[in-house]
PDB file of C-alpha atoms and ligand atoms in Angstrom:
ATOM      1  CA  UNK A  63     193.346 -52.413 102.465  1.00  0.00           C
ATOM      2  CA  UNK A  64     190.989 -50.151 101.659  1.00  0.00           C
ATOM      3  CA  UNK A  65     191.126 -47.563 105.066  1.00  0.00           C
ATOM      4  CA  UNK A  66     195.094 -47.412 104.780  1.00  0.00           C
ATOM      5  CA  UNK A  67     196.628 -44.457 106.463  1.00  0.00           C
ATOM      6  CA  UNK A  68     199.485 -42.561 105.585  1.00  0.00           C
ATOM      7  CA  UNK A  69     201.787 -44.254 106.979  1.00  0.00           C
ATOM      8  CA  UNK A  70     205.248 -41.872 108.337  1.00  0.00           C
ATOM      9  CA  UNK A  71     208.304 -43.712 108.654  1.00  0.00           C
ATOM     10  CA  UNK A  72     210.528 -42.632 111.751  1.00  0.00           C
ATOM     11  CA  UNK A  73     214.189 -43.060 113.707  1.00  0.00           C
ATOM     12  CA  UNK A  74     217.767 -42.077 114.141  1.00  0.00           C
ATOM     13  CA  UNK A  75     220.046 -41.801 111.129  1.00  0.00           C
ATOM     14  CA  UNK A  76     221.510 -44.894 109.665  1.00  0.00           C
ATOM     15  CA  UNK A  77     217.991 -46.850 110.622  1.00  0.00           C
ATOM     16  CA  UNK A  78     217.387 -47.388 107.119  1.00  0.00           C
ATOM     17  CA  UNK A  79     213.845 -45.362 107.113  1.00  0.00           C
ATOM     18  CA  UNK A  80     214.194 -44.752 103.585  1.00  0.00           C
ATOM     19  CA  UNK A  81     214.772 -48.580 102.108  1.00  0.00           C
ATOM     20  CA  UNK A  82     212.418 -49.539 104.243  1.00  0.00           C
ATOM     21  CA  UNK A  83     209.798 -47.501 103.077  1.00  0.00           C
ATOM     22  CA  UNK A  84     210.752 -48.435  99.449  1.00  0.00           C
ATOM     23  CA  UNK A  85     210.386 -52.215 100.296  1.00  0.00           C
ATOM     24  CA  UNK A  86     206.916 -51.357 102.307  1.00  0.00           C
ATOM     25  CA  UNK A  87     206.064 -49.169  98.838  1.00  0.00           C
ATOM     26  CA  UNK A  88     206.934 -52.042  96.974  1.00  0.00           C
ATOM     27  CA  UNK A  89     204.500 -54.621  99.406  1.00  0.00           C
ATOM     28  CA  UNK A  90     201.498 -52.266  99.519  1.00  0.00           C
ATOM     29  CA  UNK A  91     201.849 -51.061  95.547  1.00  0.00           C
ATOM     30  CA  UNK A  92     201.731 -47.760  96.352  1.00  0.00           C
ATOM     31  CA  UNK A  93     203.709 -44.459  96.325  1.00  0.00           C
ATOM     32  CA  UNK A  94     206.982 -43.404  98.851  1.00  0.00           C
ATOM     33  CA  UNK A  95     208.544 -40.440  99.222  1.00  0.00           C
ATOM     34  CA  UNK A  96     212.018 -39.124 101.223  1.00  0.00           C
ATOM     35  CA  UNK A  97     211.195 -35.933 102.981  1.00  0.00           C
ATOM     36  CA  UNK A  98     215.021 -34.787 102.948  1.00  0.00           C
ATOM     37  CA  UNK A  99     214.468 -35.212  98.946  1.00  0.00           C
ATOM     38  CA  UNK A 100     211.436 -33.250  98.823  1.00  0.00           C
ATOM     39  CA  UNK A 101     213.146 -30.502 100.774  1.00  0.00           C
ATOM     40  CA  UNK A 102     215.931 -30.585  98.667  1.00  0.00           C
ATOM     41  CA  UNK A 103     214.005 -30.035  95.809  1.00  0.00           C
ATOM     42  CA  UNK A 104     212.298 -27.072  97.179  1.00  0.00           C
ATOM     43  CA  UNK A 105     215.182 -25.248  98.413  1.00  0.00           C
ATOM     44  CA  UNK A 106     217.388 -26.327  95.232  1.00  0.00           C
ATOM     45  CA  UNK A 107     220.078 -27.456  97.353  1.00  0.00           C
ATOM     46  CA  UNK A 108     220.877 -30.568  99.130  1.00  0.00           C
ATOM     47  CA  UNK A 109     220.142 -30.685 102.614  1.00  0.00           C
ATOM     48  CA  UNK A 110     223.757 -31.316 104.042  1.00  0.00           C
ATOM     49  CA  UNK A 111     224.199 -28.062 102.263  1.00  0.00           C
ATOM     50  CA  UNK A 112     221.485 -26.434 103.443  1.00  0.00           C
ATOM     51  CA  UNK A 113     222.161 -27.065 107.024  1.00  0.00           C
ATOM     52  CA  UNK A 114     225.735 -25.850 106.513  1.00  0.00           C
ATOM     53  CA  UNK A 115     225.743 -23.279 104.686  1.00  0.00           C
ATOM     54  CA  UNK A 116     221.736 -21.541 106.258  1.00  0.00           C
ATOM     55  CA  UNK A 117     222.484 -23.750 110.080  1.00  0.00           C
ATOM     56  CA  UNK A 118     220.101 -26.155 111.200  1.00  0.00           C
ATOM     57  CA  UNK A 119     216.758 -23.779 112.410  1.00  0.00           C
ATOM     58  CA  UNK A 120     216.470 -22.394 108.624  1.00  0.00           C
ATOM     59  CA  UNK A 121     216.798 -26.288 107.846  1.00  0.00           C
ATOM     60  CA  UNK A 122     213.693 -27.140 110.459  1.00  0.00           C
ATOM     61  CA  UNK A 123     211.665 -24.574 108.959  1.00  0.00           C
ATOM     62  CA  UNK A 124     212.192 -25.810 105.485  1.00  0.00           C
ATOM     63  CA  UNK A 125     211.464 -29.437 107.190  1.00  0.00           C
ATOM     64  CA  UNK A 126     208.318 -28.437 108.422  1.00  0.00           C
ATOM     65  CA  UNK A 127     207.453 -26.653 105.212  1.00  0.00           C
ATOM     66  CA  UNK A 128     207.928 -29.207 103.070  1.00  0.00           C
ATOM     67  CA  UNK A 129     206.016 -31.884 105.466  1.00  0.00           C
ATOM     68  CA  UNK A 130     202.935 -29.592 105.688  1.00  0.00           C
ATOM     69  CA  UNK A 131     202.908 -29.844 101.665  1.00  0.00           C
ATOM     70  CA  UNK A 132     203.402 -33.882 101.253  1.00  0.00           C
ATOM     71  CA  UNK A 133     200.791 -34.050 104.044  1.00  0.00           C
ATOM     72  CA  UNK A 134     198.287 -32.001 102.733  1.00  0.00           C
ATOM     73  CA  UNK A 135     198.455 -33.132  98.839  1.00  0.00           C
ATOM     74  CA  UNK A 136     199.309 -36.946  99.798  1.00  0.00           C
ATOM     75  CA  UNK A 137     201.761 -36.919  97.462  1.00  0.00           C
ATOM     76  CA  UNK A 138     202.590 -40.296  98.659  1.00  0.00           C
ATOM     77  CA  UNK A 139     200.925 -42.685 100.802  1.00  0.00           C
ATOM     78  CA  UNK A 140     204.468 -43.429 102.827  1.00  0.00           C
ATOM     79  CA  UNK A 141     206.687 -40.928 104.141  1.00  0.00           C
ATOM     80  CA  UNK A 142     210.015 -41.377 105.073  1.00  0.00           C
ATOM     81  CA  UNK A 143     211.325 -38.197 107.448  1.00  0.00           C
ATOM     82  CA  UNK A 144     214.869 -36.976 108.326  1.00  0.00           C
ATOM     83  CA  UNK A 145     216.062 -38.132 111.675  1.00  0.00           C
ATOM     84  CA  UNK A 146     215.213 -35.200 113.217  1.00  0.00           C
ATOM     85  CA  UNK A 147     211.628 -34.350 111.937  1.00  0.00           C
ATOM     86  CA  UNK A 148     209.345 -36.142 114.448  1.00  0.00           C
ATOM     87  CA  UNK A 149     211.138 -34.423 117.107  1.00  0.00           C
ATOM     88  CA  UNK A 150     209.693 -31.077 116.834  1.00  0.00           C
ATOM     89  CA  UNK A 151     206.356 -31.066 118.808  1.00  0.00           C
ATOM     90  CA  UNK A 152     205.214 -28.972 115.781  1.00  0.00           C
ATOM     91  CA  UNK A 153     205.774 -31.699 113.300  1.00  0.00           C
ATOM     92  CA  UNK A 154     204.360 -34.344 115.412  1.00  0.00           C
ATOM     93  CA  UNK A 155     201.414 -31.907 115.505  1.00  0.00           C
ATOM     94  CA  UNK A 156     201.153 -31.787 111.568  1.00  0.00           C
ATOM     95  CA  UNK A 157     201.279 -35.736 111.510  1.00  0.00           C
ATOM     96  CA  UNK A 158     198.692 -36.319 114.299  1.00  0.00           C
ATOM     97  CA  UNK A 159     196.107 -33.467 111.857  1.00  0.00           C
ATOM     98  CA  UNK A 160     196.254 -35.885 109.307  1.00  0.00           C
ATOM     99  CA  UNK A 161     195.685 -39.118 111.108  1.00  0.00           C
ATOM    100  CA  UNK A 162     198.763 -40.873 109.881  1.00  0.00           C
ATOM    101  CA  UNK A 163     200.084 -44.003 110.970  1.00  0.00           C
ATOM    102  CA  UNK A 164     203.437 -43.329 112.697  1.00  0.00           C
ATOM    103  CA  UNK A 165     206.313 -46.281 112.557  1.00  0.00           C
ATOM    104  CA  UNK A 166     209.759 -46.114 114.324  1.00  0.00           C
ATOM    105  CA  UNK A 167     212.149 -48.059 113.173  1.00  0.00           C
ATOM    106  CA  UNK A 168     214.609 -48.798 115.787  1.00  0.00           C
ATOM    107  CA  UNK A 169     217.903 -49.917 115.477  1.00  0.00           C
ATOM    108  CA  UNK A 170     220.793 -49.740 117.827  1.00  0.00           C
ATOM    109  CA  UNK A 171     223.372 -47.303 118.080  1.00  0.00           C
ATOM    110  CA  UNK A 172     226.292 -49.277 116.849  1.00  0.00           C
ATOM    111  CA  UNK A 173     224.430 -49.931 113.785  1.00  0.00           C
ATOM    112  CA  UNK A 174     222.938 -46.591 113.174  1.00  0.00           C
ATOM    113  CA  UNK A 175     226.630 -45.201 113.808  1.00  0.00           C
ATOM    114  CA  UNK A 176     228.167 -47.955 111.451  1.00  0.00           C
ATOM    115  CA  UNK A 177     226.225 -46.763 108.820  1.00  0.00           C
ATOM    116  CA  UNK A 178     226.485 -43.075 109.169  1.00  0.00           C
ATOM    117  CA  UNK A 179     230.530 -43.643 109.756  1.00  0.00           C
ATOM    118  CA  UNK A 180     230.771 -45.832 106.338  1.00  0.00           C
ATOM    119  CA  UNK A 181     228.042 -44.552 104.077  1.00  0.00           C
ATOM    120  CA  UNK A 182     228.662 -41.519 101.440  1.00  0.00           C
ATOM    121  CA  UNK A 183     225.551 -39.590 102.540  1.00  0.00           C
ATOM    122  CA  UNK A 184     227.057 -36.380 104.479  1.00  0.00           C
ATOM    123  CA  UNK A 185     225.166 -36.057 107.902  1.00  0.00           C
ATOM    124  CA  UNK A 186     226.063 -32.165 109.304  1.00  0.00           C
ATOM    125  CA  UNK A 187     224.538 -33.252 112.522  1.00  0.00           C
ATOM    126  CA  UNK A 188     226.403 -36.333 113.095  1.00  0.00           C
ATOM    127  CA  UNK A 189     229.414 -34.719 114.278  1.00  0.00           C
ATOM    128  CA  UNK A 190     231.613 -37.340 116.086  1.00  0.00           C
ATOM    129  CA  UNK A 191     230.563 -40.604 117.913  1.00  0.00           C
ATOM    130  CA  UNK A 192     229.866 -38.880 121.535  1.00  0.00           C
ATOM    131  CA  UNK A 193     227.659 -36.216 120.437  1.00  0.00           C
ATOM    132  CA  UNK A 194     225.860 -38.252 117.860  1.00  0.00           C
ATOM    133  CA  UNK A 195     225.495 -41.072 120.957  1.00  0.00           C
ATOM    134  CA  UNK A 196     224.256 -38.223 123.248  1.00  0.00           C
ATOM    135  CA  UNK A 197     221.505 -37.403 120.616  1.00  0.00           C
ATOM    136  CA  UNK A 198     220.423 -40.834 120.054  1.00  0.00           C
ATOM    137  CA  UNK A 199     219.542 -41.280 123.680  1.00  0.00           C
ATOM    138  CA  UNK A 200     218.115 -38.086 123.390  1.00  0.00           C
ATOM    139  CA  UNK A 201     215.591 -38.671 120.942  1.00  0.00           C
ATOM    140  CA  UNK A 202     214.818 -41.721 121.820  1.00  0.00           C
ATOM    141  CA  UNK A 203     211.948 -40.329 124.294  1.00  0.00           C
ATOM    142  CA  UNK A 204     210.252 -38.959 121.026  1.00  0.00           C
ATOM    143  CA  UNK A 205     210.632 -41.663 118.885  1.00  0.00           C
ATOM    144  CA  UNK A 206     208.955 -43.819 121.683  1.00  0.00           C
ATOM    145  CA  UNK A 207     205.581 -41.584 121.028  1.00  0.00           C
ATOM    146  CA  UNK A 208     205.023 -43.852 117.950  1.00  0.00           C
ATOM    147  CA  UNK A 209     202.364 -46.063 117.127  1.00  0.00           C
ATOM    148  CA  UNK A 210     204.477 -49.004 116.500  1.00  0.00           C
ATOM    149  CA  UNK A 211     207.782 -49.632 117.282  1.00  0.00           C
ATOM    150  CA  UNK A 212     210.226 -51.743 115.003  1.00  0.00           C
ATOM    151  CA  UNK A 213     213.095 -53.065 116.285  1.00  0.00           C
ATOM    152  CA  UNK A 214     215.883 -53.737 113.644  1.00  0.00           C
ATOM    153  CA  UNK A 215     218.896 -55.583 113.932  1.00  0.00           C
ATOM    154  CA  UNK A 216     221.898 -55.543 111.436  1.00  0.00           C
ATOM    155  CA  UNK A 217     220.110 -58.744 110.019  1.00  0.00           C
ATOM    156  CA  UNK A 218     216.898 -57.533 109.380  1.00  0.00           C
ATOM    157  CA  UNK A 219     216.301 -57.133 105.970  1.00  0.00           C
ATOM    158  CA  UNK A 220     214.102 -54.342 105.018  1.00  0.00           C
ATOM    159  CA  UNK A 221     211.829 -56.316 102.924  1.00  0.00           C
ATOM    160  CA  UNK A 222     211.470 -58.567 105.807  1.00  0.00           C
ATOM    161  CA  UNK A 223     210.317 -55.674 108.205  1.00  0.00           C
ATOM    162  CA  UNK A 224     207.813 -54.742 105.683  1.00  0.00           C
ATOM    163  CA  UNK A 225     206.396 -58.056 105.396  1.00  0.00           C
ATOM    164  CA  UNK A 226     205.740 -57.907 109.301  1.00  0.00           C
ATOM    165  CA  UNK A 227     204.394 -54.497 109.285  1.00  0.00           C
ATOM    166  CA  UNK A 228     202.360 -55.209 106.583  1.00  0.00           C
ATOM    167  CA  UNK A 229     200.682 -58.155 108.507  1.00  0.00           C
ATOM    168  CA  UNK A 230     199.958 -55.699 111.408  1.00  0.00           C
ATOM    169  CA  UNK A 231     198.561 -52.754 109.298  1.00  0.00           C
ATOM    170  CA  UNK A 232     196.470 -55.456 107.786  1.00  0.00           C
ATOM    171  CA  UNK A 233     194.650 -56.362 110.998  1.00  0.00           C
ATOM    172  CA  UNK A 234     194.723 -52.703 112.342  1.00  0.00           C
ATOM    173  CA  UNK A 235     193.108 -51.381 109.355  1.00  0.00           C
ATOM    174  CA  UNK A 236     191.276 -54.107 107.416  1.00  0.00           C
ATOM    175  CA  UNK A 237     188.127 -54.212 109.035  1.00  0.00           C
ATOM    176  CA  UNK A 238     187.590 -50.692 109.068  1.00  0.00           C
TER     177      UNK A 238
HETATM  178  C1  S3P B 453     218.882 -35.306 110.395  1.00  0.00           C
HETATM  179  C2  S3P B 453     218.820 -36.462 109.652  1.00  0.00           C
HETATM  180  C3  S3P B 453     219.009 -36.487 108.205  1.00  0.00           C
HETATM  181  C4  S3P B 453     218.638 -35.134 107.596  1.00  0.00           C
HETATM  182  C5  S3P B 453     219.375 -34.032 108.280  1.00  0.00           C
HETATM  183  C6  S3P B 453     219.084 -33.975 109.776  1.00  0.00           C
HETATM  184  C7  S3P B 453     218.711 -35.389 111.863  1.00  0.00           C
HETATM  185  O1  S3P B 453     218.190 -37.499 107.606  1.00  0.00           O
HETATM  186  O2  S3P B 453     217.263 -34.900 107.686  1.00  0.00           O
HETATM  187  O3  S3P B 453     220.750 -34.214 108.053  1.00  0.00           O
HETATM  188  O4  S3P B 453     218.509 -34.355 112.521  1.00  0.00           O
HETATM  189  O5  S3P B 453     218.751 -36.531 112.396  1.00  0.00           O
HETATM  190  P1  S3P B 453     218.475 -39.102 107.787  1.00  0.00           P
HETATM  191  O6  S3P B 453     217.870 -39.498 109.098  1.00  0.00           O
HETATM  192  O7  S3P B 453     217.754 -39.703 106.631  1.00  0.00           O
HETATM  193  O8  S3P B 453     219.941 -39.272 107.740  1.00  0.00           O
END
């Protein structure tokens, strides 16, 4: 595919944005990058960190920052963002300038929660089960603005999901 995009990966913590866009990486041979990592490296500090020890605005602007940069020098022709990213109009604004292909990958709330309950990674913003639930509903009228929407159950395997999305990029974009 000559035309491809850069292509943003999207949706709630625990999705599994950033595997996915590893095994996508992996099917397209090309570059992927994790925004939270890229911020992390800029601010030289992790982002759980960062949110709790600057609070979450000084985090968003960081966020921002570091998405105008990756955007601007295509560091990487796949972007996985933070949960929270696309749902600043600003961001979305920043994505839509450079014409990238926007994917959300949607998986339920009992397995988004599963994972954030289990897994190491410290989530400041994941608080307890009823807010966290309350901000998955939330942001689910954002993450609907996507171009294409992924469902993902807790047996999808990533590489799987990029085998389909590869298939549909491939007719989107082919003939262009
Ligand atoms: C956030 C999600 C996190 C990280 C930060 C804020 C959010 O990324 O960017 O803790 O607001 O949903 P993951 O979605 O990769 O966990």
């Amino acid at each position: 595919m000559k035309h491809l995009p850069l292509i943003v990966i999207m949706g709630f913590m625990g999705a599994g944005k950033s595997t996915f866009a590893r095994a996508l990486a992996r099917r397209l041979d090309c570059q992927m990058l994790d925004l939270d990592e890229i911020i992390a490296e800029q601010e030289k500090r992790s982002v759980p960190e960062l949110i709790e020890r600057e609070g979450e605005e000084q985090f968003r602007r960081a966020e921002t920052l570091a998405l105008q940069i990756v955007l601007e020098r295509k560091t990487a022709r796949i972007i996985a963002l933070g949960g929270g990213a696309w749902t600043l109009e600003r961001n979305r604004a920043l994505i839509a300038k450079h014409e990238c292909y926007t994917v959300w990958l949607d998986a339920p709330f009992e397995l988004c929660w599963k994972r954030i309950a289990s897994e190491q990674q410290l989530r400041p913003l994941a608080i307890d089960r009823k807010t966290t639930h309350a901000l998955y509903d939330e942001r689910r009228q954002c993450y609907k603005l996507a171009m294409l929407h992924v469902p993902v159950t807790e047996n999808s395997s990533a590489d799987e999901l990029a085998f389909v999305i590869v298939k549909s990029l491939r007719q989107r974009f082919a003939k262009r």
